[in-house]
Amino acid sequence: MRLEIGNKIAVLDDVLKGVVTDVSDNQVIIETEDGMKFSFLASELVRIDKDQHELSKFSDINNPLLKEKTKLNRSKKSLFKKDKNEVVLEVDLHINQLTNSTRGLDNYDMLNLQLDTAKRKVEFAIQKRISKIVFIHGVGEGVLKSELLRLLNKYPVKYYDASYKKYGLGATEVYVFQNSN
């Protein structure tokens, strides 16, 4: 990547952003918005092509642009599985199952879409008196799983790791308590 005078940049391991004011050999001088000048190696910098405001316009889950991008894949196969006369709602939270394209979505937007889907499915199960849900979230770094468990703590449910034999390591089974009314 070639940096030139006038490029907007961000420092990789810091919270600094600025504009390139001078480039000599491998040293780059940047000036922050408050007028401070810093010197960095070119390898410590990354050029910003789009402003963060432009990227975060999808952060609002009700934003029409986000809704347009997240038209759910409506396949004919059933989400419900019968397991010994028990209805189990299986929900795959992998982002490629929830949207046609992740273009324009950052990690925050994708996580919010996944959690919003999980929330809707839990509320649907409570409303329709479905006693079991299996959320397939994958292994990864565990961010989605930990946020999912935090969300589940707000509902009258009990959760535990789903069957390793059936789902592998990346699934959580949720038992929804049903009141007798």
mmCIF file of C-alpha atoms in Angstrom:
data_model
loop_
_atom_site.group_PDB
_atom_site.id
_atom_site.type_symbol
_atom_site.label_atom_id
_atom_site.label_comp_id
_atom_site.label_asym_id
_atom_site.label_seq_id
_atom_site.Cartn_x
_atom_site.Cartn_y
_atom_site.Cartn_z
ATOM 1 C CA MET A 1 0.000 0.000 0.000
ATOM 2 C CA ARG A 2 1.443 3.345 -1.015
ATOM 3 C CA LEU A 3 0.604 6.270 1.231
ATOM 4 C CA GLU A 4 0.554 9.758 -0.224
ATOM 5 C CA ILE A 5 0.255 13.236 1.243
ATOM 6 C CA GLY A 6 -3.401 13.984 1.932
ATOM 7 C CA ASN A 7 -4.474 10.359 2.538
ATOM 8 C CA LYS A 8 -6.739 9.803 5.541
ATOM 9 C CA ILE A 9 -5.183 7.118 7.727
ATOM 10 C CA ALA A 10 -5.578 5.291 11.022
ATOM 11 C CA VAL A 11 -2.862 3.827 13.232
ATOM 12 C CA LEU A 12 -3.187 0.037 13.516
ATOM 13 C CA ASP A 13 -2.476 -0.466 17.233
ATOM 14 C CA ASP A 14 -3.737 2.879 18.499
ATOM 15 C CA VAL A 15 -6.838 5.062 18.394
ATOM 16 C CA LEU A 16 -5.189 7.771 16.300
ATOM 17 C CA LYS A 17 -6.546 8.980 12.974
ATOM 18 C CA GLY A 18 -5.226 11.745 10.816
ATOM 19 C CA VAL A 19 -3.987 12.964 7.464
ATOM 20 C CA VAL A 20 -0.589 12.210 5.928
ATOM 21 C CA THR A 21 1.501 15.417 5.814
ATOM 22 C CA ASP A 22 4.901 14.018 4.837
ATOM 23 C CA VAL A 23 6.320 10.750 3.484
ATOM 24 C CA SER A 24 10.044 10.007 3.461
ATOM 25 C CA ASP A 25 11.480 6.528 2.888
ATOM 26 C CA ASN A 26 9.505 4.328 5.314
ATOM 27 C CA GLN A 27 8.598 7.134 7.774
ATOM 28 C CA VAL A 28 5.185 8.784 7.540
ATOM 29 C CA ILE A 29 4.217 11.978 9.377
ATOM 30 C CA ILE A 30 0.536 12.303 10.201
ATOM 31 C CA GLU A 31 -1.422 15.202 11.635
ATOM 32 C CA THR A 32 -4.449 14.456 13.810
ATOM 33 C CA GLU A 33 -7.645 16.537 13.850
ATOM 34 C CA ASP A 34 -6.403 18.434 16.919
ATOM 35 C CA GLY A 35 -3.178 19.465 15.159
ATOM 36 C CA MET A 36 -0.764 16.990 16.788
ATOM 37 C CA LYS A 37 1.925 15.501 14.519
ATOM 38 C CA PHE A 38 3.214 11.947 14.874
ATOM 39 C CA SER A 39 5.750 9.843 13.003
ATOM 40 C CA PHE A 40 5.069 6.189 12.177
ATOM 41 C CA LEU A 41 6.392 3.437 9.960
ATOM 42 C CA ALA A 42 4.224 2.900 6.907
ATOM 43 C CA SER A 43 3.551 -0.683 8.074
ATOM 44 C CA GLU A 44 1.870 0.698 11.233
ATOM 45 C CA LEU A 45 -0.738 2.644 9.239
ATOM 46 C CA VAL A 46 -3.815 1.837 7.219
ATOM 47 C CA ARG A 47 -5.529 4.102 4.705
ATOM 48 C CA ILE A 48 -9.177 4.946 5.390
ATOM 49 C CA ASP A 49 -11.202 4.932 2.204
ATOM 50 C CA LYS A 50 -14.612 5.362 3.845
ATOM 51 C CA ASP A 51 -15.344 7.318 6.980
ATOM 52 C CA GLN A 52 -16.616 5.328 9.985
ATOM 53 C CA HIS A 53 -19.873 7.297 9.827
ATOM 54 C CA GLU A 54 -20.402 5.852 6.368
ATOM 55 C CA LEU A 55 -19.738 2.317 7.655
ATOM 56 C CA SER A 56 -21.901 2.594 10.755
ATOM 57 C CA LYS A 57 -25.011 3.760 8.940
ATOM 58 C CA PHE A 58 -26.067 0.094 8.978
ATOM 59 C CA SER A 59 -25.770 -0.136 12.787
ATOM 60 C CA ASP A 60 -29.429 0.668 13.393
ATOM 61 C CA ILE A 61 -31.218 -2.666 13.108
ATOM 62 C CA ASN A 62 -34.339 -0.883 11.798
ATOM 63 C CA ASN A 63 -32.437 0.973 9.078
ATOM 64 C CA PRO A 64 -34.145 0.311 5.720
ATOM 65 C CA LEU A 65 -30.779 -0.219 4.019
ATOM 66 C CA LEU A 66 -29.921 -2.969 6.510
ATOM 67 C CA LYS A 67 -33.354 -4.554 6.143
ATOM 68 C CA GLU A 68 -32.897 -4.567 2.378
ATOM 69 C CA LYS A 69 -29.532 -6.324 2.742
ATOM 70 C CA THR A 70 -30.884 -8.884 5.179
ATOM 71 C CA LYS A 71 -33.771 -10.332 3.266
ATOM 72 C CA LEU A 72 -33.924 -13.700 4.910
ATOM 73 C CA ASN A 73 -33.370 -16.777 2.821
ATOM 74 C CA ARG A 74 -36.813 -18.323 2.792
ATOM 75 C CA SER A 75 -36.266 -21.926 1.908
ATOM 76 C CA LYS A 76 -39.006 -24.533 1.665
ATOM 77 C CA LYS A 77 -37.405 -26.834 4.237
ATOM 78 C CA SER A 78 -38.926 -26.840 7.698
ATOM 79 C CA LEU A 79 -37.157 -25.236 10.629
ATOM 80 C CA PHE A 80 -38.905 -27.626 12.974
ATOM 81 C CA LYS A 81 -37.577 -31.088 13.759
ATOM 82 C CA LYS A 82 -39.551 -33.749 15.574
ATOM 83 C CA ASP A 83 -37.447 -35.558 18.135
ATOM 84 C CA LYS A 84 -39.399 -38.365 19.827
ATOM 85 C CA ASN A 85 -42.760 -36.550 19.606
ATOM 86 C CA GLU A 86 -41.150 -33.309 20.732
ATOM 87 C CA VAL A 87 -40.992 -30.259 18.504
ATOM 88 C CA VAL A 88 -37.510 -28.713 18.340
ATOM 89 C CA LEU A 89 -36.957 -25.384 16.614
ATOM 90 C CA GLU A 90 -33.512 -25.339 14.976
ATOM 91 C CA VAL A 91 -32.065 -21.895 14.254
ATOM 92 C CA ASP A 92 -28.803 -21.550 12.339
ATOM 93 C CA LEU A 93 -27.226 -18.234 13.358
ATOM 94 C CA HIS A 94 -24.388 -18.384 10.832
ATOM 95 C CA ILE A 95 -24.467 -15.022 9.070
ATOM 96 C CA ASN A 96 -24.581 -16.584 5.594
ATOM 97 C CA GLN A 97 -27.895 -18.234 6.596
ATOM 98 C CA LEU A 98 -29.411 -14.902 7.677
ATOM 99 C CA THR A 99 -28.504 -12.637 4.776
ATOM 100 C CA ASN A 100 -27.701 -12.926 1.093
ATOM 101 C CA SER A 101 -24.620 -10.705 1.349
ATOM 102 C CA THR A 102 -22.473 -9.306 4.146
ATOM 103 C CA ARG A 103 -21.210 -6.515 1.919
ATOM 104 C CA GLY A 104 -21.380 -3.231 3.820
ATOM 105 C CA LEU A 105 -21.879 -4.950 7.184
ATOM 106 C CA ASP A 106 -19.181 -4.781 9.840
ATOM 107 C CA ASN A 107 -18.811 -7.295 12.693
ATOM 108 C CA TYR A 108 -21.039 -5.213 14.969
ATOM 109 C CA ASP A 109 -23.868 -5.185 12.412
ATOM 110 C CA MET A 110 -23.580 -8.922 11.797
ATOM 111 C CA LEU A 111 -23.608 -9.712 15.525
ATOM 112 C CA ASN A 112 -26.674 -7.506 16.025
ATOM 113 C CA LEU A 113 -28.465 -9.261 13.158
ATOM 114 C CA GLN A 114 -27.665 -12.661 14.677
ATOM 115 C CA LEU A 115 -28.805 -11.601 18.166
ATOM 116 C CA ASP A 116 -31.965 -9.971 16.812
ATOM 117 C CA THR A 117 -32.795 -13.233 15.016
ATOM 118 C CA ALA A 118 -32.187 -15.227 18.218
ATOM 119 C CA LYS A 119 -34.388 -12.850 20.216
ATOM 120 C CA ARG A 120 -37.251 -13.148 17.708
ATOM 121 C CA LYS A 121 -36.987 -16.964 17.717
ATOM 122 C CA VAL A 122 -37.032 -17.167 21.534
ATOM 123 C CA GLU A 123 -40.083 -14.896 21.697
ATOM 124 C CA PHE A 124 -41.744 -16.932 18.928
ATOM 125 C CA ALA A 125 -41.098 -20.166 20.864
ATOM 126 C CA ILE A 126 -42.547 -18.679 24.042
ATOM 127 C CA GLN A 127 -45.620 -17.423 22.174
ATOM 128 C CA LYS A 128 -46.208 -20.702 20.298
ATOM 129 C CA ARG A 129 -45.369 -22.844 23.346
ATOM 130 C CA ILE A 130 -42.416 -24.581 21.704
ATOM 131 C CA SER A 131 -40.339 -26.108 24.468
ATOM 132 C CA LYS A 132 -36.960 -26.597 22.764
ATOM 133 C CA ILE A 133 -34.789 -24.454 20.508
ATOM 134 C CA VAL A 134 -31.349 -25.323 19.215
ATOM 135 C CA PHE A 135 -29.204 -22.345 18.223
ATOM 136 C CA ILE A 136 -26.394 -23.338 15.879
ATOM 137 C CA HIS A 137 -23.740 -20.643 16.341
ATOM 138 C CA GLY A 138 -20.475 -22.341 15.486
ATOM 139 C CA VAL A 139 -17.265 -22.349 17.490
ATOM 140 C CA GLY A 140 -15.246 -19.307 16.335
ATOM 141 C CA GLU A 141 -13.931 -16.969 19.011
ATOM 142 C CA GLY A 142 -17.041 -17.403 21.167
ATOM 143 C CA VAL A 143 -18.356 -13.835 20.887
ATOM 144 C CA LEU A 144 -21.729 -14.855 19.438
ATOM 145 C CA LYS A 145 -22.133 -17.659 21.987
ATOM 146 C CA SER A 146 -21.366 -15.419 24.966
ATOM 147 C CA GLU A 147 -23.734 -12.689 23.713
ATOM 148 C CA LEU A 148 -26.399 -15.320 23.017
ATOM 149 C CA LEU A 149 -26.113 -16.643 26.586
ATOM 150 C CA ARG A 150 -26.380 -13.086 27.916
ATOM 151 C CA LEU A 151 -29.558 -12.624 25.866
ATOM 152 C CA LEU A 152 -31.012 -15.944 27.063
ATOM 153 C CA ASN A 153 -30.578 -14.908 30.698
ATOM 154 C CA LYS A 154 -33.384 -12.382 30.135
ATOM 155 C CA TYR A 155 -35.950 -15.096 29.375
ATOM 156 C CA PRO A 156 -37.561 -17.942 31.365
ATOM 157 C CA VAL A 157 -35.289 -20.552 29.828
ATOM 158 C CA LYS A 158 -32.609 -23.051 30.727
ATOM 159 C CA TYR A 159 -29.750 -23.572 28.274
ATOM 160 C CA TYR A 160 -26.898 -25.998 27.842
ATOM 161 C CA ASP A 161 -24.584 -27.286 25.129
ATOM 162 C CA ALA A 162 -26.534 -29.191 22.482
ATOM 163 C CA SER A 163 -25.786 -32.778 21.541
ATOM 164 C CA TYR A 164 -22.185 -33.010 20.399
ATOM 165 C CA LYS A 165 -23.053 -36.099 18.358
ATOM 166 C CA LYS A 166 -25.762 -34.268 16.424
ATOM 167 C CA TYR A 167 -24.485 -30.636 16.241
ATOM 168 C CA GLY A 168 -20.782 -30.677 17.108
ATOM 169 C CA LEU A 169 -19.334 -28.111 19.511
ATOM 170 C CA GLY A 170 -21.041 -25.027 18.112
ATOM 171 C CA ALA A 171 -24.644 -25.316 19.280
ATOM 172 C CA THR A 172 -26.684 -24.391 22.350
ATOM 173 C CA GLU A 173 -29.932 -26.103 23.281
ATOM 174 C CA VAL A 174 -32.554 -24.015 25.033
ATOM 175 C CA TYR A 175 -35.423 -25.371 27.108
ATOM 176 C CA VAL A 176 -38.286 -22.868 27.314
ATOM 177 C CA PHE A 177 -40.281 -23.024 30.546
ATOM 178 C CA GLN A 178 -43.993 -22.937 29.802
ATOM 179 C CA ASN A 179 -46.400 -21.653 32.413
ATOM 180 C CA SER A 180 -49.545 -23.715 32.923
ATOM 181 C CA ASN A 181 -52.035 -20.905 32.157
#
